[in-house]
XYZ file of C-alpha atoms in Angstrom:
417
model
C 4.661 -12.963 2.313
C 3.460 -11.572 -1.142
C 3.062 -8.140 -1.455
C -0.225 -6.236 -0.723
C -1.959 -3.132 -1.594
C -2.069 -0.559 0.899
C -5.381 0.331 2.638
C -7.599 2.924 0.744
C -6.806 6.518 1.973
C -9.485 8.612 3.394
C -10.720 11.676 0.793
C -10.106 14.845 2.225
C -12.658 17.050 3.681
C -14.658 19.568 1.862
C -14.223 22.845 1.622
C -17.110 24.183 1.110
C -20.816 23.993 3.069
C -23.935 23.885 1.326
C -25.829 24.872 3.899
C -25.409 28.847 3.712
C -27.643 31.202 5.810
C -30.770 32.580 3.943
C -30.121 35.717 2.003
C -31.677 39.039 3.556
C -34.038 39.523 1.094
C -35.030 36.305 0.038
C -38.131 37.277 -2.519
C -34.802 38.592 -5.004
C -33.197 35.537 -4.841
C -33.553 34.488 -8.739
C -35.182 31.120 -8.341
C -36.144 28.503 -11.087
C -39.708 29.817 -10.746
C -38.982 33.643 -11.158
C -36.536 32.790 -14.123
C -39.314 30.787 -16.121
C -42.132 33.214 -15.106
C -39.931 36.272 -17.000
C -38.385 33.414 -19.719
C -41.808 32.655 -20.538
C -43.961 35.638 -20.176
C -41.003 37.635 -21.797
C -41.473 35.428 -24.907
C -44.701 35.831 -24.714
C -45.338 39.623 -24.564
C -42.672 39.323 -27.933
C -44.310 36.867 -29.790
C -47.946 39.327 -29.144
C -46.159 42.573 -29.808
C -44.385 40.873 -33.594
C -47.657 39.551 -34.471
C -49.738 42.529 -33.576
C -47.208 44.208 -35.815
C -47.315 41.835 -38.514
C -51.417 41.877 -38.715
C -51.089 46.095 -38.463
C -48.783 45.883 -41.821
C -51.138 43.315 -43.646
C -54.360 45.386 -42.743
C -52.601 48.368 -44.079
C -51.479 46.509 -47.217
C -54.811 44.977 -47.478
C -56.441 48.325 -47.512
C -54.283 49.737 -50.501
C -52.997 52.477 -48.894
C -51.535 54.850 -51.466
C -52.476 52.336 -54.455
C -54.642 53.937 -57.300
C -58.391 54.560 -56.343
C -61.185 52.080 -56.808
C -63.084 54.147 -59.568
C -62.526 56.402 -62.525
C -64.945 58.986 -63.556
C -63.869 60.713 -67.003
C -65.962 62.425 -68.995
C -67.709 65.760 -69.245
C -70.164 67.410 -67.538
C -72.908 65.977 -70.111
C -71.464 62.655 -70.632
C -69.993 60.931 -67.796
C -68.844 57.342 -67.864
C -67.053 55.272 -64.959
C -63.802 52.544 -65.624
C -62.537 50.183 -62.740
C -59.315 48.233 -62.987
C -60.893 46.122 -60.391
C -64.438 45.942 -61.233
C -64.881 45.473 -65.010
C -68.862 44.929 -64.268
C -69.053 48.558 -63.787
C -66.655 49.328 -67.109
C -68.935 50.733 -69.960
C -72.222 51.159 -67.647
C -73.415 53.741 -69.487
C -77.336 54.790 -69.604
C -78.330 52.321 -67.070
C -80.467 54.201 -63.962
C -78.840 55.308 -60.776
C -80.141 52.258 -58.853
C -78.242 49.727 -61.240
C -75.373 51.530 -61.279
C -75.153 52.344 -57.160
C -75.752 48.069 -56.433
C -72.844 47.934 -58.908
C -70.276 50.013 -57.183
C -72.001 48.481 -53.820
C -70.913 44.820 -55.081
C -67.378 45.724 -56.108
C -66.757 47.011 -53.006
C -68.082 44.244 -51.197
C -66.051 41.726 -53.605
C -63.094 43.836 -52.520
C -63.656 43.613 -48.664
C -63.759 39.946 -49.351
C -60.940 39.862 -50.960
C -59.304 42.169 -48.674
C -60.212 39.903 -45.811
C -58.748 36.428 -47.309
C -55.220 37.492 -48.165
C -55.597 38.966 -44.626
C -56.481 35.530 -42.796
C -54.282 33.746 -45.182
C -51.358 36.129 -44.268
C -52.424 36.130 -40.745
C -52.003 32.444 -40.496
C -48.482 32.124 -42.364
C -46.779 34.758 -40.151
C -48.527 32.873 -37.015
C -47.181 29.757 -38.496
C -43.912 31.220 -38.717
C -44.014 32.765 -35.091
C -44.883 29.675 -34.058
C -41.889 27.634 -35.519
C -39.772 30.423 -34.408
C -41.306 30.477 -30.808
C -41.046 26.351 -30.674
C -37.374 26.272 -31.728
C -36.563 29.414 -29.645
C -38.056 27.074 -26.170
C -36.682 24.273 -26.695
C -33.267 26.099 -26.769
C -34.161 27.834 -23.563
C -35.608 24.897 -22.149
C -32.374 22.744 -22.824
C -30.294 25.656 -21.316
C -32.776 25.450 -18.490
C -32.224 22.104 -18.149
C -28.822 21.340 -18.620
C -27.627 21.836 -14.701
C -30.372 18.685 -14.468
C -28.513 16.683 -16.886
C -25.122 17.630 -15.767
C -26.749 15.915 -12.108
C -28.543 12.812 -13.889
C -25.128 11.794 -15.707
C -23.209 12.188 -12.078
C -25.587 10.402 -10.573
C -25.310 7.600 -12.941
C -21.082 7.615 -12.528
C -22.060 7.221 -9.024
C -23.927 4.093 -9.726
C -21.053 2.968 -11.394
C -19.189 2.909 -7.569
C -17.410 5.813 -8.969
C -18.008 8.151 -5.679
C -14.914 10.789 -6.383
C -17.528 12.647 -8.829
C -18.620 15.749 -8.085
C -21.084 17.972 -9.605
C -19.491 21.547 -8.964
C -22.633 23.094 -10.406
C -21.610 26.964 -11.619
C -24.413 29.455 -12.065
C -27.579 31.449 -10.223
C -28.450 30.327 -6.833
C -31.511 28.624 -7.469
C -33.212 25.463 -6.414
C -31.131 23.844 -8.907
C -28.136 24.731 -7.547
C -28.855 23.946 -4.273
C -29.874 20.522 -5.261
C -26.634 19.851 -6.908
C -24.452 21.278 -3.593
C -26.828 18.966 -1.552
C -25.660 16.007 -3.800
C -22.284 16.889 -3.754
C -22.804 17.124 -0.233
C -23.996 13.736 0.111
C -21.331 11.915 -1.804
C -19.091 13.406 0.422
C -20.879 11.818 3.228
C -20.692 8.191 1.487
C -17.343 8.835 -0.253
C -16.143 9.130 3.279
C -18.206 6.493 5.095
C -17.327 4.085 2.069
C -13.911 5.003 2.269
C -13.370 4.408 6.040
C -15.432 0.980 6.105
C -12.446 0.152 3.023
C -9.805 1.043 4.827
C -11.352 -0.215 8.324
C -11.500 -3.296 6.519
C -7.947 -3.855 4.884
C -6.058 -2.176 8.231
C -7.968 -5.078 9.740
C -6.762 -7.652 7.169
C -3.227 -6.651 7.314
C -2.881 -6.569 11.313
C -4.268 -10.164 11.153
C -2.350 -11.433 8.221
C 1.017 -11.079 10.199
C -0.096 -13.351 13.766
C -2.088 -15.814 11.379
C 1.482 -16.034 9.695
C 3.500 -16.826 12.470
C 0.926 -18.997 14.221
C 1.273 -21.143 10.570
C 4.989 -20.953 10.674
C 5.391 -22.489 14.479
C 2.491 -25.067 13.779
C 4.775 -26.341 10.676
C 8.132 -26.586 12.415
C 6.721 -28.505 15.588
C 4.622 -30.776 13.123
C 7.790 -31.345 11.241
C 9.060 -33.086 14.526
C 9.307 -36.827 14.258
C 9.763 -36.993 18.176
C 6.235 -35.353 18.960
C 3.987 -37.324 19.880
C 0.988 -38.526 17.681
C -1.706 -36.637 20.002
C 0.236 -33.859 19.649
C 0.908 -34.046 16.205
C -3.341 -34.645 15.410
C -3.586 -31.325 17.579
C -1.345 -29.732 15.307
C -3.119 -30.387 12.402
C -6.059 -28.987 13.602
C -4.765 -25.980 14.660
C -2.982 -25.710 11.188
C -6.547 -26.541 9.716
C -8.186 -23.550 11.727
C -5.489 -21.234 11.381
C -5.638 -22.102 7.457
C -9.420 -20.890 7.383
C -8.696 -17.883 8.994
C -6.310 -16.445 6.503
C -8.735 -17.902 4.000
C -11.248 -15.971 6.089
C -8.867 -12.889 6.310
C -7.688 -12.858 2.635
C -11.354 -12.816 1.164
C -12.189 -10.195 3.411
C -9.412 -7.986 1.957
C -10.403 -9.338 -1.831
C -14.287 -8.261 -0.844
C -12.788 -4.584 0.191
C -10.877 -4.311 -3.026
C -13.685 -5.597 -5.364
C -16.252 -3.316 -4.146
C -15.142 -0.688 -6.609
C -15.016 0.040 -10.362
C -12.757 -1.388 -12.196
C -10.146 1.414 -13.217
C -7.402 -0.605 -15.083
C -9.222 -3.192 -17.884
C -7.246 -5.223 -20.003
C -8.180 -8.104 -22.354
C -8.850 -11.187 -20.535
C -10.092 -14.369 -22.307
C -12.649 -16.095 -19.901
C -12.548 -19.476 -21.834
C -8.758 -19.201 -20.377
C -9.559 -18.091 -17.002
C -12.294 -21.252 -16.582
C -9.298 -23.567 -17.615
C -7.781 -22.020 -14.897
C -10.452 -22.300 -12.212
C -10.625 -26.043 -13.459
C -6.840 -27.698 -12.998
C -6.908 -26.145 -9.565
C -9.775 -27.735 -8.468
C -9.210 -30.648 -10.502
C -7.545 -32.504 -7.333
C -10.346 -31.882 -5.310
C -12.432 -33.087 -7.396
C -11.489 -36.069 -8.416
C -10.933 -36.759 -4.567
C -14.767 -36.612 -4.076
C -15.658 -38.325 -7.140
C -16.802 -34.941 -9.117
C -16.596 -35.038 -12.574
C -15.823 -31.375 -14.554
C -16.969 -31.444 -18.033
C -18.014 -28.668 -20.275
C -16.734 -26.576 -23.516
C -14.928 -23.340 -23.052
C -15.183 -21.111 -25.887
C -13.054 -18.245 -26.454
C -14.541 -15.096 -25.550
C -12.445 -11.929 -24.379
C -13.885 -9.403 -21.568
C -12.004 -6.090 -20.582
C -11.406 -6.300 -16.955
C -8.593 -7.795 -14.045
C -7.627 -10.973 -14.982
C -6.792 -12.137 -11.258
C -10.486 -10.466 -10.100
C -11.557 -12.599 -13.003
C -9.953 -16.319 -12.204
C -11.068 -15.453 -8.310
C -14.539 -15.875 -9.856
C -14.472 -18.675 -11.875
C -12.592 -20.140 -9.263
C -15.079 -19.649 -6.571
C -17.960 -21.028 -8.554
C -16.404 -23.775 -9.297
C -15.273 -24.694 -6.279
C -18.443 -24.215 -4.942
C -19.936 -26.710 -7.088
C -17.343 -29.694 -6.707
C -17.517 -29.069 -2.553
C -21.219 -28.824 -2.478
C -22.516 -31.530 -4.487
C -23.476 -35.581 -4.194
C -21.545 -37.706 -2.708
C -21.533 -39.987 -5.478
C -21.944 -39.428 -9.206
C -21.572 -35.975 -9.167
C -20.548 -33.820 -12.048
C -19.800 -30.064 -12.845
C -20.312 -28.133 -15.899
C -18.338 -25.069 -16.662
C -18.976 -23.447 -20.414
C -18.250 -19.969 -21.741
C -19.632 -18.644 -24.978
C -20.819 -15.328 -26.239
C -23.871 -14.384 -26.467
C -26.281 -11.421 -27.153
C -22.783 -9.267 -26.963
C -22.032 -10.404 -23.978
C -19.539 -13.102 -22.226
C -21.318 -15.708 -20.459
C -20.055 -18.221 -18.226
C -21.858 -20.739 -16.593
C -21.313 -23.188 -13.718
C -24.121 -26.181 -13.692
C -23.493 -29.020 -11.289
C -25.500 -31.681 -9.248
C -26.147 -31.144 -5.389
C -28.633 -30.826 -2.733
C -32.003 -29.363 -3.542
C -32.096 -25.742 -2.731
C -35.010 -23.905 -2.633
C -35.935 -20.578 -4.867
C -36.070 -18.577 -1.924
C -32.896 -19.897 -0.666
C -31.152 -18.400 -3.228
C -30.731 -14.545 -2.666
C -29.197 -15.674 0.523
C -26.313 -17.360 -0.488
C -24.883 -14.166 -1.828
C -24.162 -12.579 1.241
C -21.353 -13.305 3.443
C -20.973 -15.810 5.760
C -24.479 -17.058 4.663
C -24.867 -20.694 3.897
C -27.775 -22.973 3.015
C -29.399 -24.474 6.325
C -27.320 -25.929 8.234
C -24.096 -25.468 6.577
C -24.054 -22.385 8.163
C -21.512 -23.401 10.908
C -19.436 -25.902 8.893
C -15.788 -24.994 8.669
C -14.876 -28.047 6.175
C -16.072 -26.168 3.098
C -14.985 -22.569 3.008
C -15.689 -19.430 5.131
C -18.670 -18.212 3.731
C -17.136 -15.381 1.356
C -17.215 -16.775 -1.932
C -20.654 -15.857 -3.057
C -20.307 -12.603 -1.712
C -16.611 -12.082 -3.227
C -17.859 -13.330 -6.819
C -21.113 -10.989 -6.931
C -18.711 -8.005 -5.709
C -16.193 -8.598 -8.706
C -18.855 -9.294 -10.989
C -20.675 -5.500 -10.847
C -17.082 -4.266 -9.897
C -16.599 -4.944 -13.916
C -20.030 -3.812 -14.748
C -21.408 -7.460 -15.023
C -24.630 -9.338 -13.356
C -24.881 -12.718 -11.783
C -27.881 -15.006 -11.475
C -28.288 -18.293 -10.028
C -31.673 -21.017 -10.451
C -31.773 -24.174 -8.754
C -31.424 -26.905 -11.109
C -33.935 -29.385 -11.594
C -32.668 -32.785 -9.636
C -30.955 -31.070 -7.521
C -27.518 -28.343 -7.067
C -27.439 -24.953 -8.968
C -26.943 -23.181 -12.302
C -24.655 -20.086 -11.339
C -24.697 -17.725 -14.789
C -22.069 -14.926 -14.575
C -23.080 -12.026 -16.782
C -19.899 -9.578 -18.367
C -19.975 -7.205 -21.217
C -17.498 -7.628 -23.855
């Protein structure tokens, strides 16, 4: 008997519990909402208190504090004249009346509010500018520190839909809400890790313990068949038996091959599917020319990283499928593999009853066949489906089937290159 793996062992317990006891005070507890209230309001009351600074130096600027004064009056006491460096309309007013003169000195000063108050809104709005870049680029750095226990989560979440359960989180940090999400998620991959885990080994224990009687019932049924002396009802009773005993360690093999496929794919190596189709073909070549089933179809080279046995299992369910459940006369079977979009394709066409479109999502689970093959033992045990979809998103892959016009199926097998 060839060699099998040994049943999946059980991870071990954890150590830790999420579920701690509330902490005595629980309005110190720094939550996610406390932490953003002072984040935010903290960059808030800085970004007021720099600005209010900035507009206090501008104003001061603005006001030429400790520049030279607006007016010059030289002269003497009989003859007095007035010069501005920044209001030449006043320069030379001499022996004009008061009046003239005071509208004068009133519209320089006016022209120098104004021009007081523009480089102060135009300076206003370049540091607020400013502030605002600097406030922008200063939260989106907090918020991406914020937020990175939430993307540690999202890209364990998606190893875990990968059927990679042994990730954990192991969030480090404040007890927050954000913690105590992640511990509640590590918590519950424990659960399923452990649940998954004990269906596995449930599973292959069972396989193995029935692998051995199944063996020896095989071995007896041979030597008393190989008998010349026994009778011929005896002998017709023996291949039955030997027929029945055959499709239970079919039965109990693709149960173990369902276990072992339900997980990722650890160890890949380069597998050419054009090769493994060839494969799947001369096997099944004897069967089908014993039904009248012709295979045709091109194989073309195309090399996926994966198991190479996992691999053949699936081309060699499919087309066995297709040669055992088609016409009884005229039949044919297509097998082709190309690439396309980036991706390995293989696809398994043949003739065959007329199944239905809502037939179809029922054939992929086990022991499911269509109508009334349900109960027929002549054509397989019902795992083949079920074994090829298992392998197929074991290697990351995705398999579709349409019923074909005419009659029979078009089974299209999905795997990235």
């Amino acid at each position: 008997m060839a060699a099998t793996p040994a049943p999946p062992q059980a991870p071990p317990k954890p150590t830790w519990d999420p579920r701690r006891p509330e902490p005595p005070f629980p309005w110190l507890r720094p939550t996610i909402r406390i932490r953003l209230t002072l984040l935010y309001g903290g960059m808030f009351l800085i970004a007021g208190i720099l600005l209010l600074s900035i507009i206090y130096l501008l104003a001061a600027q603005a006001l030429n504090t400790g520049n030279e004064p607006l007016f010059k009056i030289v002269g003497s006491s009989s003859n007095i004249s007035v010069t501005s460096d920044n209001c030449p309309a006043v320069n030379g007013a001499d022996n004009i009346r008061l009046e003239e003169f005071n509208q004068l000195i009133s519209a320089c000063i006016d022209h120098q509010r104004q021009v007081a108050l523009d480089n102060l809104l135009s300076r206003s709005l370049l540091a607020l500018l400013g502030l605002a870049i600097i406030a922008f680029a200063f939260g989106y750095a907090m918020a991406g520190r914020v937020l990175s226990p939430l993307g540690r989560i999202l890209r364990t979440a998606r190893a875990v839909a990968g059927s990679d359960l042994s990730r954990r989180i192991e969030l480090d940090g404040p007890d927050d809400e954000i913690k105590e999400l992640a511990d509640t998620f590590d918590d519950m991959l424990e659960r399923l890790q452990r649940a998954f885990t004990a269906q596995q080994r449930f599973v292959g224990n069972a396989s193995h313990e029935l692998r051995t009687p199944l063996a020896i019932n095989r071995t007896l049924l041979e030597v008393h068949l190989s008998d010349p002396k026994a009778p011929v009802e005896l002998q017709q009773l023996g291949k039955t038996l030997l027929a029945t005993n055959e499709r239970s360690e079919q039965l109990v093999e693709g149960l173990l091959l369902l276990a072992r496929s339900d997980n990722q794919i650890v160890e890949r190596k380069p597998v050419d599917l054009a090769e493994v189709a060839e494969q799947a073909v001369d096997q099944v070549h004897g069967e089908a020319v014993a039904k009248g089933v012709l295979i045709r179809g091109e194989q073309k080279p195309t090399v996926v990283q994966g198991n190479g046995v996992l691999l053949e299992r699936i081309a060699l369910n499919l087309v066995q499928n297709a040669v055992r459940y088609n016409v009884p006369e005229g039949g044919w079977v297509e097998v082709t593999t190309e690439t396309q979009h980036g991706q390995a394709v293989l696809v398994v066409s043949n003739t065959g009853p007329v199944v239905p479109a809502y037939e179809i999502d029922n054939l992929f689970e086990p022991f499911r066949r269509l109508r009334t093959e349900r109960t027929g033992s002549d054509k397989g045990v019902g795992l083949g489906l079920s074994i090829v979809r298992s392998v197929t998103r074991a290697h990351g892959g995705h398999i579709s089937a349409q019923p074909r016009e005419g009659g029979g199926l078009v089974m299209r097998v999905t795997l990235p290159v």
